[in-house]
Amino acid sequence: MMNTEELDSLDKSILRILQEDGRASYSEIARRIGVPESTVRLRVKKLLERGIIRKFAALINPFKAGYSIVAFIAVDTEPGKVKEAAEKLSKLPEVDVLGIATGAHDILMQVTVRDLKELEDFLIEKLGSIDGIKSTETSILTSVRKWGYARVF
């Protein structure tokens, strides 16, 4: 089970602003929510230390950056090999999101590649070389209607 942290209304306000604009300055955030800049600076520091903010990063549109394929891949593993396979898969640069799942498949992941040839190489060479993978099911997105991030409030 995932660890959850309680967030007060000030933390939530800071996070909302940063999710809208990760480049917002501490002084801008402070002005918008009516607290001193030092309060915002301290709160962001604590949110980073607690792992609530994982990191600050740009959200890139892969289609405009030369990647034409975003695919979701469901993976089934041999009994007892789920964690080992997930650990190896998580290290592959093509994998954007990966999780051990309940339901019809053991592992679900999102991958981004330049083209169908790169996807084929990923499926055959990289997934094919990982011990314990029994089968995969791949779905390619034909369009993306929403790019997002984890919204927790």
mmCIF file with all atom_site columns, C-alpha atoms in Angstrom:
data_model
loop_
_atom_site.group_PDB
_atom_site.id
_atom_site.type_symbol
_atom_site.label_atom_id
_atom_site.label_alt_id
_atom_site.label_comp_id
_atom_site.label_asym_id
_atom_site.label_entity_id
_atom_site.label_seq_id
_atom_site.pdbx_PDB_ins_code
_atom_site.Cartn_x
_atom_site.Cartn_y
_atom_site.Cartn_z
_atom_site.occupancy
_atom_site.B_iso_or_equiv
_atom_site.pdbx_formal_charge
_atom_site.auth_seq_id
_atom_site.auth_comp_id
_atom_site.auth_asym_id
_atom_site.auth_atom_id
_atom_site.pdbx_PDB_model_num
ATOM 1   C CA . MET A 1 1   ? 0.000  0.000   0.000   1.00 0.00 ? 1   MET A CA 1
ATOM 2   C CA . MET A 1 2   ? 1.198  3.523   -0.809  1.00 0.00 ? 2   MET A CA 1
ATOM 3   C CA . ASN A 1 3   ? 2.229  5.856   2.000   1.00 0.00 ? 3   ASN A CA 1
ATOM 4   C CA . THR A 1 4   ? 0.044  8.940   2.105   1.00 0.00 ? 4   THR A CA 1
ATOM 5   C CA . GLU A 1 5   ? 0.965  12.260  3.650   1.00 0.00 ? 5   GLU A CA 1
ATOM 6   C CA . GLU A 1 6   ? -1.492 14.792  5.012   1.00 0.00 ? 6   GLU A CA 1
ATOM 7   C CA . LEU A 1 7   ? -1.405 18.133  3.250   1.00 0.00 ? 7   LEU A CA 1
ATOM 8   C CA . ASP A 1 8   ? -2.849 21.270  4.796   1.00 0.00 ? 8   ASP A CA 1
ATOM 9   C CA . SER A 1 9   ? -4.606 23.963  2.780   1.00 0.00 ? 9   SER A CA 1
ATOM 10  C CA . LEU A 1 10  ? -1.402 26.022  2.418   1.00 0.00 ? 10  LEU A CA 1
ATOM 11  C CA . ASP A 1 11  ? 0.555  23.062  1.012   1.00 0.00 ? 11  ASP A CA 1
ATOM 12  C CA . LYS A 1 12  ? -2.320 22.335  -1.390  1.00 0.00 ? 12  LYS A CA 1
ATOM 13  C CA . SER A 1 13  ? -2.415 25.946  -2.558  1.00 0.00 ? 13  SER A CA 1
ATOM 14  C CA . ILE A 1 14  ? 1.325  25.949  -3.221  1.00 0.00 ? 14  ILE A CA 1
ATOM 15  C CA . LEU A 1 15  ? 1.088  22.643  -5.085  1.00 0.00 ? 15  LEU A CA 1
ATOM 16  C CA . ARG A 1 16  ? -1.834 23.835  -7.230  1.00 0.00 ? 16  ARG A CA 1
ATOM 17  C CA . ILE A 1 17  ? 0.138  26.884  -8.336  1.00 0.00 ? 17  ILE A CA 1
ATOM 18  C CA . LEU A 1 18  ? 3.276  24.845  -9.058  1.00 0.00 ? 18  LEU A CA 1
ATOM 19  C CA . GLN A 1 19  ? 1.244  22.332  -11.082 1.00 0.00 ? 19  GLN A CA 1
ATOM 20  C CA . GLU A 1 20  ? -0.145 25.192  -13.167 1.00 0.00 ? 20  GLU A CA 1
ATOM 21  C CA . ASP A 1 21  ? 3.288  26.793  -13.590 1.00 0.00 ? 21  ASP A CA 1
ATOM 22  C CA . GLY A 1 22  ? 6.366  25.010  -12.269 1.00 0.00 ? 22  GLY A CA 1
ATOM 23  C CA . ARG A 1 23  ? 8.396  28.155  -12.973 1.00 0.00 ? 23  ARG A CA 1
ATOM 24  C CA . ALA A 1 24  ? 6.361  30.353  -10.625 1.00 0.00 ? 24  ALA A CA 1
ATOM 25  C CA . SER A 1 25  ? 8.698  32.166  -8.260  1.00 0.00 ? 25  SER A CA 1
ATOM 26  C CA . TYR A 1 26  ? 8.347  31.876  -4.504  1.00 0.00 ? 26  TYR A CA 1
ATOM 27  C CA . SER A 1 27  ? 7.489  35.581  -4.367  1.00 0.00 ? 27  SER A CA 1
ATOM 28  C CA . GLU A 1 28  ? 4.721  35.120  -6.983  1.00 0.00 ? 28  GLU A CA 1
ATOM 29  C CA . ILE A 1 29  ? 3.289  32.140  -5.089  1.00 0.00 ? 29  ILE A CA 1
ATOM 30  C CA . ALA A 1 30  ? 3.465  34.083  -1.815  1.00 0.00 ? 30  ALA A CA 1
ATOM 31  C CA . ARG A 1 31  ? 1.656  37.064  -3.365  1.00 0.00 ? 31  ARG A CA 1
ATOM 32  C CA . ARG A 1 32  ? -1.097 34.847  -4.810  1.00 0.00 ? 32  ARG A CA 1
ATOM 33  C CA . ILE A 1 33  ? -1.844 33.049  -1.550  1.00 0.00 ? 33  ILE A CA 1
ATOM 34  C CA . GLY A 1 34  ? -1.120 35.914  0.847   1.00 0.00 ? 34  GLY A CA 1
ATOM 35  C CA . VAL A 1 35  ? 1.801  34.581  2.898   1.00 0.00 ? 35  VAL A CA 1
ATOM 36  C CA . PRO A 1 36  ? 5.458  35.633  3.268   1.00 0.00 ? 36  PRO A CA 1
ATOM 37  C CA . GLU A 1 37  ? 7.923  34.368  0.650   1.00 0.00 ? 37  GLU A CA 1
ATOM 38  C CA . SER A 1 38  ? 9.939  32.670  3.406   1.00 0.00 ? 38  SER A CA 1
ATOM 39  C CA . THR A 1 39  ? 6.878  30.564  4.262   1.00 0.00 ? 39  THR A CA 1
ATOM 40  C CA . VAL A 1 40  ? 6.568  29.389  0.657   1.00 0.00 ? 40  VAL A CA 1
ATOM 41  C CA . ARG A 1 41  ? 10.299 28.649  0.461   1.00 0.00 ? 41  ARG A CA 1
ATOM 42  C CA . LEU A 1 42  ? 10.173 26.581  3.680   1.00 0.00 ? 42  LEU A CA 1
ATOM 43  C CA . ARG A 1 43  ? 7.008  24.726  2.640   1.00 0.00 ? 43  ARG A CA 1
ATOM 44  C CA . VAL A 1 44  ? 8.433  23.816  -0.794  1.00 0.00 ? 44  VAL A CA 1
ATOM 45  C CA . LYS A 1 45  ? 11.649 22.625  0.866   1.00 0.00 ? 45  LYS A CA 1
ATOM 46  C CA . LYS A 1 46  ? 9.632  20.374  3.194   1.00 0.00 ? 46  LYS A CA 1
ATOM 47  C CA . LEU A 1 47  ? 7.442  19.097  0.320   1.00 0.00 ? 47  LEU A CA 1
ATOM 48  C CA . LEU A 1 48  ? 10.643 18.105  -1.507  1.00 0.00 ? 48  LEU A CA 1
ATOM 49  C CA . GLU A 1 49  ? 12.161 16.472  1.594   1.00 0.00 ? 49  GLU A CA 1
ATOM 50  C CA . ARG A 1 50  ? 8.951  14.482  2.207   1.00 0.00 ? 50  ARG A CA 1
ATOM 51  C CA . GLY A 1 51  ? 8.935  13.304  -1.411  1.00 0.00 ? 51  GLY A CA 1
ATOM 52  C CA . ILE A 1 52  ? 5.573  14.912  -2.139  1.00 0.00 ? 52  ILE A CA 1
ATOM 53  C CA . ILE A 1 53  ? 7.259  16.994  -4.836  1.00 0.00 ? 53  ILE A CA 1
ATOM 54  C CA . ARG A 1 54  ? 9.421  14.435  -6.609  1.00 0.00 ? 54  ARG A CA 1
ATOM 55  C CA . LYS A 1 55  ? 11.259 16.940  -8.799  1.00 0.00 ? 55  LYS A CA 1
ATOM 56  C CA . PHE A 1 56  ? 10.760 19.970  -10.994 1.00 0.00 ? 56  PHE A CA 1
ATOM 57  C CA . ALA A 1 57  ? 10.731 19.088  -14.685 1.00 0.00 ? 57  ALA A CA 1
ATOM 58  C CA . ALA A 1 58  ? 9.395  20.231  -18.048 1.00 0.00 ? 58  ALA A CA 1
ATOM 59  C CA . LEU A 1 59  ? 6.390  18.358  -19.463 1.00 0.00 ? 59  LEU A CA 1
ATOM 60  C CA . ILE A 1 60  ? 7.445  17.608  -23.029 1.00 0.00 ? 60  ILE A CA 1
ATOM 61  C CA . ASN A 1 61  ? 5.101  16.877  -25.912 1.00 0.00 ? 61  ASN A CA 1
ATOM 62  C CA . PRO A 1 62  ? 6.808  13.814  -27.443 1.00 0.00 ? 62  PRO A CA 1
ATOM 63  C CA . PHE A 1 63  ? 5.093  14.289  -30.810 1.00 0.00 ? 63  PHE A CA 1
ATOM 64  C CA . LYS A 1 64  ? 6.695  17.720  -31.209 1.00 0.00 ? 64  LYS A CA 1
ATOM 65  C CA . ALA A 1 65  ? 10.053 16.371  -30.007 1.00 0.00 ? 65  ALA A CA 1
ATOM 66  C CA . GLY A 1 66  ? 10.422 13.708  -32.706 1.00 0.00 ? 66  GLY A CA 1
ATOM 67  C CA . TYR A 1 67  ? 8.651  10.774  -31.049 1.00 0.00 ? 67  TYR A CA 1
ATOM 68  C CA . SER A 1 68  ? 5.641  9.505   -32.974 1.00 0.00 ? 68  SER A CA 1
ATOM 69  C CA . ILE A 1 69  ? 4.625  6.500   -30.856 1.00 0.00 ? 69  ILE A CA 1
ATOM 70  C CA . VAL A 1 70  ? 3.192  6.489   -27.337 1.00 0.00 ? 70  VAL A CA 1
ATOM 71  C CA . ALA A 1 71  ? 2.067  3.002   -26.355 1.00 0.00 ? 71  ALA A CA 1
ATOM 72  C CA . PHE A 1 72  ? 0.645  1.253   -23.343 1.00 0.00 ? 72  PHE A CA 1
ATOM 73  C CA . ILE A 1 73  ? 2.019  -2.218  -22.793 1.00 0.00 ? 73  ILE A CA 1
ATOM 74  C CA . ALA A 1 74  ? 0.493  -4.815  -20.498 1.00 0.00 ? 74  ALA A CA 1
ATOM 75  C CA . VAL A 1 75  ? 2.944  -7.477  -19.344 1.00 0.00 ? 75  VAL A CA 1
ATOM 76  C CA . ASP A 1 76  ? 2.251  -10.930 -17.951 1.00 0.00 ? 76  ASP A CA 1
ATOM 77  C CA . THR A 1 77  ? 5.033  -12.664 -16.045 1.00 0.00 ? 77  THR A CA 1
ATOM 78  C CA . GLU A 1 78  ? 5.922  -16.122 -14.856 1.00 0.00 ? 78  GLU A CA 1
ATOM 79  C CA . PRO A 1 79  ? 4.825  -16.797 -11.255 1.00 0.00 ? 79  PRO A CA 1
ATOM 80  C CA . GLY A 1 80  ? 7.179  -15.167 -8.771  1.00 0.00 ? 80  GLY A CA 1
ATOM 81  C CA . LYS A 1 81  ? 8.889  -12.967 -11.399 1.00 0.00 ? 81  LYS A CA 1
ATOM 82  C CA . VAL A 1 82  ? 6.738  -9.815  -11.259 1.00 0.00 ? 82  VAL A CA 1
ATOM 83  C CA . LYS A 1 83  ? 8.985  -7.678  -9.040  1.00 0.00 ? 83  LYS A CA 1
ATOM 84  C CA . GLU A 1 84  ? 12.177 -8.753  -10.803 1.00 0.00 ? 84  GLU A CA 1
ATOM 85  C CA . ALA A 1 85  ? 10.701 -8.028  -14.250 1.00 0.00 ? 85  ALA A CA 1
ATOM 86  C CA . ALA A 1 86  ? 9.268  -4.677  -13.107 1.00 0.00 ? 86  ALA A CA 1
ATOM 87  C CA . GLU A 1 87  ? 12.643 -3.626  -11.703 1.00 0.00 ? 87  GLU A CA 1
ATOM 88  C CA . LYS A 1 88  ? 14.408 -4.412  -14.990 1.00 0.00 ? 88  LYS A CA 1
ATOM 89  C CA . LEU A 1 89  ? 11.697 -2.760  -17.101 1.00 0.00 ? 89  LEU A CA 1
ATOM 90  C CA . SER A 1 90  ? 11.780 0.395   -14.970 1.00 0.00 ? 90  SER A CA 1
ATOM 91  C CA . LYS A 1 91  ? 15.416 0.952   -15.945 1.00 0.00 ? 91  LYS A CA 1
ATOM 92  C CA . LEU A 1 92  ? 14.677 1.102   -19.697 1.00 0.00 ? 92  LEU A CA 1
ATOM 93  C CA . PRO A 1 93  ? 14.786 4.678   -21.060 1.00 0.00 ? 93  PRO A CA 1
ATOM 94  C CA . GLU A 1 94  ? 11.721 4.174   -23.271 1.00 0.00 ? 94  GLU A CA 1
ATOM 95  C CA . VAL A 1 95  ? 9.537  3.473   -20.217 1.00 0.00 ? 95  VAL A CA 1
ATOM 96  C CA . ASP A 1 96  ? 7.784  6.617   -18.936 1.00 0.00 ? 96  ASP A CA 1
ATOM 97  C CA . VAL A 1 97  ? 5.439  5.099   -16.351 1.00 0.00 ? 97  VAL A CA 1
ATOM 98  C CA . LEU A 1 98  ? 5.423  1.586   -14.913 1.00 0.00 ? 98  LEU A CA 1
ATOM 99  C CA . GLY A 1 99  ? 3.466  -0.100  -12.180 1.00 0.00 ? 99  GLY A CA 1
ATOM 100 C CA . ILE A 1 100 ? 2.650  -3.525  -10.815 1.00 0.00 ? 100 ILE A CA 1
ATOM 101 C CA . ALA A 1 101 ? -1.078 -3.932  -11.307 1.00 0.00 ? 101 ALA A CA 1
ATOM 102 C CA . THR A 1 102 ? -4.119 -5.892  -10.276 1.00 0.00 ? 102 THR A CA 1
ATOM 103 C CA . GLY A 1 103 ? -6.494 -7.343  -12.836 1.00 0.00 ? 103 GLY A CA 1
ATOM 104 C CA . ALA A 1 104 ? -5.792 -9.071  -16.118 1.00 0.00 ? 104 ALA A CA 1
ATOM 105 C CA . HIS A 1 105 ? -2.074 -8.190  -16.301 1.00 0.00 ? 105 HIS A CA 1
ATOM 106 C CA . ASP A 1 106 ? 0.840  -8.146  -13.881 1.00 0.00 ? 106 ASP A CA 1
ATOM 107 C CA . ILE A 1 107 ? 2.578  -4.959  -15.074 1.00 0.00 ? 107 ILE A CA 1
ATOM 108 C CA . LEU A 1 108 ? 1.284  -1.918  -16.962 1.00 0.00 ? 108 LEU A CA 1
ATOM 109 C CA . MET A 1 109 ? 3.596  0.632   -18.564 1.00 0.00 ? 109 MET A CA 1
ATOM 110 C CA . GLN A 1 110 ? 3.666  3.570   -20.940 1.00 0.00 ? 110 GLN A CA 1
ATOM 111 C CA . VAL A 1 111 ? 6.508  3.799   -23.444 1.00 0.00 ? 111 VAL A CA 1
ATOM 112 C CA . THR A 1 112 ? 7.507  6.505   -25.902 1.00 0.00 ? 112 THR A CA 1
ATOM 113 C CA . VAL A 1 113 ? 9.528  5.716   -29.033 1.00 0.00 ? 113 VAL A CA 1
ATOM 114 C CA . ARG A 1 114 ? 10.390 7.472   -32.287 1.00 0.00 ? 114 ARG A CA 1
ATOM 115 C CA . ASP A 1 115 ? 8.645  5.097   -34.692 1.00 0.00 ? 115 ASP A CA 1
ATOM 116 C CA . LEU A 1 116 ? 7.242  1.608   -35.268 1.00 0.00 ? 116 LEU A CA 1
ATOM 117 C CA . LYS A 1 117 ? 10.703 0.159   -35.922 1.00 0.00 ? 117 LYS A CA 1
ATOM 118 C CA . GLU A 1 118 ? 11.894 1.421   -32.532 1.00 0.00 ? 118 GLU A CA 1
ATOM 119 C CA . LEU A 1 119 ? 8.758  -0.044  -30.900 1.00 0.00 ? 119 LEU A CA 1
ATOM 120 C CA . GLU A 1 120 ? 9.394  -3.386  -32.603 1.00 0.00 ? 120 GLU A CA 1
ATOM 121 C CA . ASP A 1 121 ? 13.022 -3.372  -31.409 1.00 0.00 ? 121 ASP A CA 1
ATOM 122 C CA . PHE A 1 122 ? 11.871 -2.503  -27.895 1.00 0.00 ? 122 PHE A CA 1
ATOM 123 C CA . LEU A 1 123 ? 9.335  -5.344  -27.840 1.00 0.00 ? 123 LEU A CA 1
ATOM 124 C CA . ILE A 1 124 ? 11.542 -7.998  -29.393 1.00 0.00 ? 124 ILE A CA 1
ATOM 125 C CA . GLU A 1 125 ? 15.023 -7.139  -28.154 1.00 0.00 ? 125 GLU A CA 1
ATOM 126 C CA . LYS A 1 126 ? 14.518 -5.399  -24.830 1.00 0.00 ? 126 LYS A CA 1
ATOM 127 C CA . LEU A 1 127 ? 11.367 -7.062  -23.496 1.00 0.00 ? 127 LEU A CA 1
ATOM 128 C CA . GLY A 1 128 ? 12.394 -10.362 -25.057 1.00 0.00 ? 128 GLY A CA 1
ATOM 129 C CA . SER A 1 129 ? 15.656 -10.340 -23.096 1.00 0.00 ? 129 SER A CA 1
ATOM 130 C CA . ILE A 1 130 ? 14.023 -9.943  -19.666 1.00 0.00 ? 130 ILE A CA 1
ATOM 131 C CA . ASP A 1 131 ? 13.671 -13.198 -17.780 1.00 0.00 ? 131 ASP A CA 1
ATOM 132 C CA . GLY A 1 132 ? 10.193 -13.990 -16.530 1.00 0.00 ? 132 GLY A CA 1
ATOM 133 C CA . ILE A 1 133 ? 8.124  -12.128 -19.124 1.00 0.00 ? 133 ILE A CA 1
ATOM 134 C CA . LYS A 1 134 ? 5.521  -14.526 -20.450 1.00 0.00 ? 134 LYS A CA 1
ATOM 135 C CA . SER A 1 135 ? 3.510  -12.295 -22.788 1.00 0.00 ? 135 SER A CA 1
ATOM 136 C CA . THR A 1 136 ? 2.693  -8.692  -23.656 1.00 0.00 ? 136 THR A CA 1
ATOM 137 C CA . GLU A 1 137 ? -0.225 -6.776  -25.106 1.00 0.00 ? 137 GLU A CA 1
ATOM 138 C CA . THR A 1 138 ? 0.512  -3.434  -26.785 1.00 0.00 ? 138 THR A CA 1
ATOM 139 C CA . SER A 1 139 ? -1.900 -0.593  -27.556 1.00 0.00 ? 139 SER A CA 1
ATOM 140 C CA . ILE A 1 140 ? -0.668 2.420   -29.538 1.00 0.00 ? 140 ILE A CA 1
ATOM 141 C CA . LEU A 1 141 ? -2.323 5.767   -28.962 1.00 0.00 ? 141 LEU A CA 1
ATOM 142 C CA . THR A 1 142 ? -3.658 7.242   -32.199 1.00 0.00 ? 142 THR A CA 1
ATOM 143 C CA . SER A 1 143 ? -4.077 10.654  -30.573 1.00 0.00 ? 143 SER A CA 1
ATOM 144 C CA . VAL A 1 144 ? -3.707 12.229  -27.157 1.00 0.00 ? 144 VAL A CA 1
ATOM 145 C CA . ARG A 1 145 ? -6.600 14.277  -25.798 1.00 0.00 ? 145 ARG A CA 1
ATOM 146 C CA . LYS A 1 146 ? -5.021 15.183  -22.461 1.00 0.00 ? 146 LYS A CA 1
ATOM 147 C CA . TRP A 1 147 ? -1.466 15.384  -21.150 1.00 0.00 ? 147 TRP A CA 1
ATOM 148 C CA . GLY A 1 148 ? -1.442 15.559  -17.404 1.00 0.00 ? 148 GLY A CA 1
ATOM 149 C CA . TYR A 1 149 ? 0.262  14.791  -14.171 1.00 0.00 ? 149 TYR A CA 1
ATOM 150 C CA . ALA A 1 150 ? -0.719 13.404  -10.807 1.00 0.00 ? 150 ALA A CA 1
ATOM 151 C CA . ARG A 1 151 ? -3.454 15.602  -9.365  1.00 0.00 ? 151 ARG A CA 1
ATOM 152 C CA . VAL A 1 152 ? -3.981 14.767  -5.732  1.00 0.00 ? 152 VAL A CA 1
ATOM 153 C CA . PHE A 1 153 ? -6.549 17.391  -4.746  1.00 0.00 ? 153 PHE A CA 1
#
